[in-house]
Amino acid sequence: IIKLPEEYRNNTYVQISFGTWDDVVKDEPKRYSNALKAGDIPHVLTEYSSGHSDGVYDPGFYVFAMNAFKTVE
């Protein structure tokens, strides 16, 4: 279980991006996601049809840039 201090709960963006055929991190992104869910931490988990970096970095960075800098009201 991953815990997040209450003061960061509404102003922290957590994103996990990984490739379907990722032979480097394998199932770790899903394990992290499950630990975040268990700690009730909102996050984005996105799987791309690719390997470790090919096809993950560009769309993953785009999703990050579009979401990480939103103003929370």
Coordinates of N, CA and C in Angstrom, one line a residue:
I1 N 0.8 -1.2 0.0 CA 0.0 0.0 0.0 C 0.9 1.2 0.0
I2 N 0.6 2.2 -0.9 CA 1.3 3.4 -0.9 C 0.4 4.5 -0.3
K3 N 1.0 5.2 0.6 CA 0.2 6.3 1.3 C 0.7 7.6 0.8
L4 N -0.2 8.6 0.8 CA 0.1 10.0 0.4 C -0.3 10.9 1.5
P5 N 0.6 11.7 2.0 CA 0.1 12.6 3.1 C -1.1 13.5 2.6
E6 N -2.0 13.7 3.5 CA -3.2 14.4 3.2 C -3.0 15.8 2.5
E7 N -1.9 16.5 2.9 CA -1.6 17.8 2.3 C -1.3 17.7 0.8
Y8 N -1.0 16.5 0.3 CA -0.7 16.4 -1.1 C -1.8 15.7 -1.9
R9 N -2.8 15.3 -1.2 CA -3.9 14.5 -1.8 C -4.6 15.2 -3.0
N10 N -4.8 16.5 -2.9 CA -5.5 17.2 -4.0 C -4.7 18.0 -4.9
N11 N -3.3 17.9 -4.7 CA -2.5 18.7 -5.6 C -1.3 17.9 -6.1
T12 N -1.5 16.6 -6.2 CA -0.4 15.7 -6.7 C -1.0 14.9 -7.9
Y13 N -0.3 14.9 -9.0 CA -0.7 14.1 -10.2 C 0.3 12.9 -10.3
V14 N -0.3 11.7 -10.3 CA 0.5 10.5 -10.4 C 0.1 9.8 -11.7
Q15 N 1.1 9.5 -12.6 CA 0.8 8.8 -13.8 C 1.8 7.7 -14.0
I16 N 1.3 6.6 -14.5 CA 2.1 5.4 -14.8 C 1.8 5.1 -16.3
S17 N 2.8 5.1 -17.1 CA 2.7 4.7 -18.5 C 3.6 3.5 -18.8
F18 N 3.2 2.5 -19.5 CA 4.0 1.4 -19.8 C 3.6 0.7 -21.1
G19 N 4.5 -0.1 -21.7 CA 4.2 -0.8 -22.9 C 3.7 -2.2 -22.7
T20 N 2.8 -2.6 -23.5 CA 2.3 -4.0 -23.4 C 3.4 -5.0 -23.4
W21 N 4.4 -4.8 -24.2 CA 5.5 -5.8 -24.4 C 6.8 -5.3 -23.7
D22 N 6.6 -4.6 -22.6 CA 7.8 -4.1 -21.8 C 8.5 -5.2 -21.1
D23 N 9.7 -5.5 -21.6 CA 10.5 -6.5 -21.0 C 11.5 -6.0 -19.9
V24 N 11.4 -4.7 -19.6 CA 12.3 -4.1 -18.6 C 11.5 -4.0 -17.3
V25 N 10.4 -3.3 -17.3 CA 9.6 -3.2 -16.0 C 8.6 -4.3 -15.8
K26 N 8.3 -5.0 -16.9 CA 7.4 -6.2 -16.8 C 6.0 -5.8 -16.2
D27 N 5.7 -6.4 -15.0 CA 4.4 -6.2 -14.4 C 4.4 -5.1 -13.3
E28 N 5.6 -4.5 -13.1 CA 5.7 -3.5 -12.0 C 4.7 -2.4 -12.1
P29 N 4.4 -1.8 -13.3 CA 3.4 -0.7 -13.4 C 2.1 -1.1 -12.8
K30 N 1.6 -2.3 -13.1 CA 0.3 -2.8 -12.6 C 0.4 -3.0 -11.0
R31 N 1.6 -3.4 -10.6 CA 1.7 -3.6 -9.1 C 1.7 -2.2 -8.4
Y32 N 2.4 -1.2 -9.0 CA 2.3 0.1 -8.4 C 0.9 0.7 -8.4
S33 N 0.2 0.4 -9.5 CA -1.2 0.9 -9.6 C -2.0 0.3 -8.5
N34 N -1.9 -1.0 -8.3 CA -2.7 -1.7 -7.3 C -2.3 -1.1 -5.9
A35 N -1.1 -0.8 -5.7 CA -0.7 -0.3 -4.4 C -1.2 1.1 -4.2
L36 N -1.3 1.9 -5.3 CA -1.9 3.3 -5.2 C -3.4 3.1 -5.0
K37 N -4.1 2.2 -5.6 CA -5.5 2.0 -5.4 C -5.7 1.6 -3.9
A38 N -4.9 0.7 -3.4 CA -5.1 0.3 -2.0 C -4.9 1.5 -1.0
G39 N -4.1 2.4 -1.4 CA -3.9 3.6 -0.6 C -4.9 4.7 -0.9
D40 N -5.8 4.5 -1.8 CA -6.9 5.4 -2.3 C -6.2 6.7 -2.8
I41 N -5.2 6.5 -3.7 CA -4.5 7.6 -4.3 C -4.9 7.7 -5.8
P42 N -5.5 8.8 -6.2 CA -5.9 8.9 -7.6 C -4.7 8.9 -8.5
H43 N -4.8 8.2 -9.6 CA -3.7 8.1 -10.5 C -4.2 7.7 -11.9
V44 N -3.3 7.9 -12.9 CA -3.6 7.5 -14.3 C -2.7 6.4 -14.7
L45 N -3.2 5.3 -15.1 CA -2.5 4.1 -15.6 C -2.8 3.9 -17.1
T46 N -1.8 4.1 -17.9 CA -2.0 4.0 -19.4 C -1.0 2.9 -19.9
E47 N -1.6 2.0 -20.7 CA -0.8 1.0 -21.4 C -0.8 1.3 -22.9
Y48 N 0.4 1.3 -23.5 CA 0.5 1.5 -24.9 C 1.0 0.2 -25.6
S49 N 0.5 0.0 -26.8 CA 1.0 -1.2 -27.6 C 2.4 -1.0 -28.1
S50 N 3.3 -1.3 -27.2 CA 4.7 -1.1 -27.6 C 5.6 -1.8 -26.6
G51 N 6.9 -1.6 -26.7 CA 7.9 -2.1 -25.8 C 8.1 -1.1 -24.6
H52 N 9.4 -1.1 -24.1 CA 9.7 -0.3 -23.0 C 9.6 1.2 -23.3
S53 N 10.3 1.7 -24.3 CA 10.3 3.1 -24.6 C 9.7 3.4 -25.9
D54 N 9.8 2.6 -26.9 CA 9.2 2.8 -28.2 C 7.7 2.9 -28.1
G55 N 7.2 4.1 -28.4 CA 5.7 4.2 -28.4 C 5.1 4.5 -27.1
V56 N 5.9 4.6 -26.0 CA 5.4 5.0 -24.7 C 5.8 6.4 -24.3
Y57 N 7.0 6.8 -24.6 CA 7.5 8.1 -24.1 C 6.7 9.3 -24.7
D58 N 6.6 9.3 -26.0 CA 5.9 10.5 -26.6 C 4.4 10.6 -26.2
P59 N 3.6 9.6 -26.3 CA 2.2 9.7 -25.9 C 2.1 9.9 -24.3
G60 N 3.0 9.2 -23.6 CA 3.0 9.3 -22.1 C 3.3 10.7 -21.7
F61 N 4.3 11.3 -22.3 CA 4.7 12.7 -22.0 C 3.5 13.6 -22.3
Y62 N 2.9 13.4 -23.5 CA 1.8 14.3 -23.9 C 0.7 14.2 -22.8
V63 N 0.3 13.0 -22.4 CA -0.8 12.9 -21.4 C -0.3 13.6 -20.1
F64 N 1.0 13.4 -19.7 CA 1.5 14.0 -18.5 C 1.4 15.6 -18.6
A65 N 1.8 16.1 -19.7 CA 1.8 17.6 -19.9 C 0.4 18.1 -19.9
M66 N -0.5 17.4 -20.4 CA -1.9 17.9 -20.5 C -2.6 17.8 -19.1
N67 N -2.1 17.0 -18.2 CA -2.8 16.8 -16.9 C -2.0 17.3 -15.7
A68 N -0.7 17.3 -15.7 CA 0.1 17.7 -14.6 C 0.0 19.1 -14.2
F69 N -0.2 20.0 -15.2 CA -0.2 21.4 -14.9 C -1.6 22.1 -14.8
K70 N -2.6 21.2 -14.7 CA -3.9 21.8 -14.5 C -4.0 22.5 -13.1
T71 N -4.8 23.5 -13.1 CA -5.1 24.2 -11.8 C -6.2 23.5 -11.1
V72 N -5.9 23.2 -9.8 CA -6.9 22.6 -9.0 C -7.6 23.6 -8.2
E73 N -8.9 23.6 -8.3 CA -9.7 24.7 -7.6 C -10.5 24.0 -6.5

